[in-house]
PDB file of C-alpha atoms in Angstrom:
ATOM      1  CA  MET A   1     151.043 -13.693  19.663  1.00 44.00           C
ATOM      2  CA  SER A   2     149.318 -15.298  17.460  1.00 49.00           C
ATOM      3  CA  ALA A   3     151.086 -16.787  14.050  1.00 50.00           C
ATOM      4  CA  ASP A   4     148.554 -15.038  12.017  1.00 54.00           C
ATOM      5  CA  ALA A   5     149.904 -11.214  13.909  1.00 57.00           C
ATOM      6  CA  ASP A   6     153.380 -12.770  12.070  1.00 65.00           C
ATOM      7  CA  ILE A   7     151.599 -12.402   8.770  1.00 67.00           C
ATOM      8  CA  VAL A   8     152.844  -9.663   6.006  1.00 78.00           C
ATOM      9  CA  SER A   9     149.649  -7.212   5.566  1.00 90.00           C
ATOM     10  CA  PRO A  10     148.514  -3.909   4.349  1.00 93.00           C
ATOM     11  CA  ARG A  11     147.154  -1.571   6.175  1.00 95.00           C
ATOM     12  CA  ILE A  12     144.544  -0.324   4.484  1.00 97.00           C
ATOM     13  CA  ASN A  13     141.392   1.915   6.250  1.00 97.00           C
ATOM     14  CA  SER A  14     137.903   1.367   5.263  1.00 98.00           C
ATOM     15  CA  SER A  15     137.480   2.646   2.018  1.00 97.00           C
ATOM     16  CA  LYS A  16     141.136   0.609   0.718  1.00 96.00           C
ATOM     17  CA  LEU A  17     138.535  -2.614   1.894  1.00 96.00           C
ATOM     18  CA  GLY A  18     136.989  -3.475  -1.924  1.00 95.00           C
ATOM     19  CA  GLN A  19     139.987  -2.820  -2.689  1.00 95.00           C
ATOM     20  CA  TYR A  20     141.212  -5.919  -1.722  1.00 96.00           C
ATOM     21  CA  ASN A  21     139.328  -8.335  -1.537  1.00 97.00           C
ATOM     22  CA  LYS A  22     139.360 -11.654  -0.873  1.00 97.00           C
ATOM     23  CA  GLN A  23     143.319 -10.752   1.056  1.00 97.00           C
ATOM     24  CA  ILE A  24     143.737 -10.781   4.561  1.00 97.00           C
ATOM     25  CA  VAL A  25     144.304  -6.723   5.840  1.00 97.00           C
ATOM     26  CA  ARG A  26     145.180  -4.896   9.019  1.00 97.00           C
ATOM     27  CA  VAL A  27     143.004  -2.640  10.209  1.00 98.00           C
ATOM     28  CA  VAL A  28     143.183   0.052  12.606  1.00 97.00           C
ATOM     29  CA  GLY A  29     139.897   1.392  14.695  1.00 96.00           C
ATOM     30  CA  ARG A  30     137.623   0.847  18.236  1.00 96.00           C
ATOM     31  CA  LEU A  31     135.368  -1.094  18.022  1.00 94.00           C
ATOM     32  CA  GLN A  32     132.264  -0.239  18.404  1.00 90.00           C
ATOM     33  CA  ILE A  33     129.391  -2.414  18.851  1.00 80.00           C
ATOM     34  CA  VAL A  34     130.444  -6.234  20.287  1.00 81.00           C
ATOM     35  CA  ASP A  35     127.622  -8.471  21.270  1.00 79.00           C
ATOM     36  CA  ASP A  36     126.613 -11.847  20.984  1.00 74.00           C
ATOM     37  CA  SER A  37     126.110 -12.345  17.122  1.00 71.00           C
ATOM     38  CA  HIS A  38     127.668  -9.298  15.636  1.00 81.00           C
ATOM     39  CA  ALA A  39     131.143  -6.909  15.809  1.00 92.00           C
ATOM     40  CA  MET A  40     131.558  -3.238  14.403  1.00 96.00           C
ATOM     41  CA  ILE A  41     134.638  -1.562  14.107  1.00 96.00           C
ATOM     42  CA  GLU A  42     135.150   2.690  13.173  1.00 97.00           C
ATOM     43  CA  ALA A  43     138.191   2.099  11.469  1.00 98.00           C
ATOM     44  CA  SER A  44     140.743   5.031  11.545  1.00 97.00           C
ATOM     45  CA  ASP A  45     138.844   7.411   8.102  1.00 98.00           C
ATOM     46  CA  GLY A  46     135.637   7.224  11.093  1.00 97.00           C
ATOM     47  CA  GLY A  47     134.576   4.392   7.825  1.00 98.00           C
ATOM     48  CA  GLN A  48     132.262   0.909   9.447  1.00 97.00           C
ATOM     49  CA  ILE A  49     133.163  -2.011   9.401  1.00 98.00           C
ATOM     50  CA  LYS A  50     131.075  -4.972  10.027  1.00 96.00           C
ATOM     51  CA  LEU A  51     133.137  -7.965  11.680  1.00 96.00           C
ATOM     52  CA  LEU A  52     132.135 -11.398  10.676  1.00 94.00           C
ATOM     53  CA  VAL A  53     133.337 -13.309  13.684  1.00 91.00           C
ATOM     54  CA  ASN A  54     133.753 -16.758  14.866  1.00 87.00           C
ATOM     55  CA  GLN A  55     131.161 -17.542  18.512  1.00 85.00           C
ATOM     56  CA  THR A  56     133.886 -18.834  19.866  1.00 85.00           C
ATOM     57  CA  PHE A  57     136.186 -15.412  19.109  1.00 86.00           C
ATOM     58  CA  MET A  58     133.513 -13.040  20.286  1.00 86.00           C
ATOM     59  CA  PRO A  59     134.172 -13.509  23.824  1.00 85.00           C
ATOM     60  CA  LYS A  60     137.977 -11.892  23.045  1.00 85.00           C
ATOM     61  CA  LEU A  61     136.887  -8.799  21.383  1.00 87.00           C
ATOM     62  CA  GLN A  62     134.675  -8.083  24.918  1.00 84.00           C
ATOM     63  CA  GLY A  63     136.230  -4.754  26.664  1.00 84.00           C
ATOM     64  CA  ALA A  64     138.231  -3.689  23.961  1.00 88.00           C
ATOM     65  CA  ASP A  65     138.162  -0.639  22.774  1.00 92.00           C
ATOM     66  CA  PHE A  66     140.974   0.477  20.870  1.00 95.00           C
ATOM     67  CA  VAL A  67     141.819  -2.382  18.514  1.00 95.00           C
ATOM     68  CA  GLU A  68     144.482  -3.863  15.178  1.00 96.00           C
ATOM     69  CA  ILE A  69     142.406  -5.987  13.652  1.00 96.00           C
ATOM     70  CA  ILE A  70     143.904  -8.780  11.745  1.00 96.00           C
ATOM     71  CA  GLY A  71     141.317 -10.398   8.638  1.00 97.00           C
ATOM     72  CA  GLU A  72     140.340 -11.558   5.285  1.00 98.00           C
ATOM     73  CA  VAL A  73     138.006  -8.938   3.382  1.00 98.00           C
ATOM     74  CA  GLN A  74     134.908  -9.835   2.019  1.00 98.00           C
ATOM     75  CA  ASP A  75     133.335  -7.174   0.486  1.00 96.00           C
ATOM     76  CA  ALA A  76     133.315  -3.248   0.786  1.00 96.00           C
ATOM     77  CA  GLY A  77     132.105  -3.291   4.136  1.00 96.00           C
ATOM     78  CA  THR A  78     133.485  -5.956   5.596  1.00 97.00           C
ATOM     79  CA  LEU A  79     135.652  -8.534   7.388  1.00 97.00           C
ATOM     80  CA  LYS A  80     136.304 -11.450   8.401  1.00 95.00           C
ATOM     81  CA  TYR A  81     138.185 -11.468  11.930  1.00 94.00           C
ATOM     82  CA  GLN A  82     140.920 -13.341  12.394  1.00 94.00           C
ATOM     83  CA  THR A  83     142.752 -12.526  15.346  1.00 94.00           C
ATOM     84  CA  HIS A  84     143.552  -8.798  17.686  1.00 94.00           C
ATOM     85  CA  SER A  85     145.960  -6.481  19.946  1.00 94.00           C
ATOM     86  CA  THR A  86     144.129  -3.917  21.173  1.00 93.00           C
ATOM     87  CA  PHE A  87     145.784  -1.137  22.235  1.00 91.00           C
ATOM     88  CA  ASP A  88     145.729   0.422  25.412  1.00 86.00           C
ATOM     89  CA  GLY A  89     146.269   4.170  26.356  1.00 84.00           C
ATOM     90  CA  GLY A  90     144.050   4.375  23.127  1.00 85.00           C
ATOM     91  CA  VAL A  91     145.075   5.701  19.955  1.00 92.00           C
ATOM     92  CA  ASP A  92     144.931   8.940  17.936  1.00 95.00           C
ATOM     93  CA  LEU A  93     142.617   7.319  14.399  1.00 95.00           C
ATOM     94  CA  LYS A  94     143.681  10.797  12.564  1.00 97.00           C
ATOM     95  CA  LEU A  95     146.818  10.445  13.118  1.00 96.00           C
ATOM     96  CA  ALA A  96     147.129   6.403  12.453  1.00 95.00           C
ATOM     97  CA  ASP A  97     144.838   7.180   9.280  1.00 96.00           C
ATOM     98  CA  GLN A  98     147.414   9.636   7.928  1.00 96.00           C
ATOM     99  CA  VAL A  99     149.882   6.912   8.677  1.00 94.00           C
ATOM    100  CA  ILE A 100     147.844   4.421   6.696  1.00 94.00           C
ATOM    101  CA  GLU A 101     147.619   6.969   3.523  1.00 93.00           C
ATOM    102  CA  MET A 102     151.540   7.626   3.052  1.00 92.00           C
ATOM    103  CA  SER A 103     152.616   4.004   3.979  1.00 89.00           C
ATOM    104  CA  LEU A 104     149.616   3.203   0.290  1.00 85.00           C
ATOM    105  CA  LYS A 105     150.836   5.887  -1.382  1.00 85.00           C
ATOM    106  CA  TYR A 106     154.342   4.944  -1.033  1.00 80.00           C
ATOM    107  CA  GLN A 107     154.341   1.286  -1.151  1.00 70.00           C
ATOM    108  CA  GLY A 108     156.975   0.183  -2.874  1.00 63.00           C
ATOM    109  CA  ARG A 109     159.712   2.650  -2.335  1.00 58.00           C
ATOM    110  CA  ILE A 110     159.798   2.577   0.833  1.00 55.00           C
ATOM    111  CA  PHE A 111     159.221  -0.849   2.000  1.00 50.00           C
TER     112      PHE A 111
END
């Protein structure tokens, strides 16, 4: 695991991106497009997020399906990639989104 993965950061969905501008966040979702020039992720709430990925890291995303991306929010629809974790066997995105919403709702009271 990289040092970036040890950074304490909120886990959010696409609807919350705009509230975390220029901050490091985690987004759980399914990679939709990965090619030589760009990547897109369908976040747990179904929203689409553009990933800004350095060309040297793009091959690491190839073949991944369900992921958690750690990156810096650039704007309400864009995340600058830092690192990721993959989930073999899939993820229940609806359940993941419920957990995200609850953790954000009660942040500070339970964490």
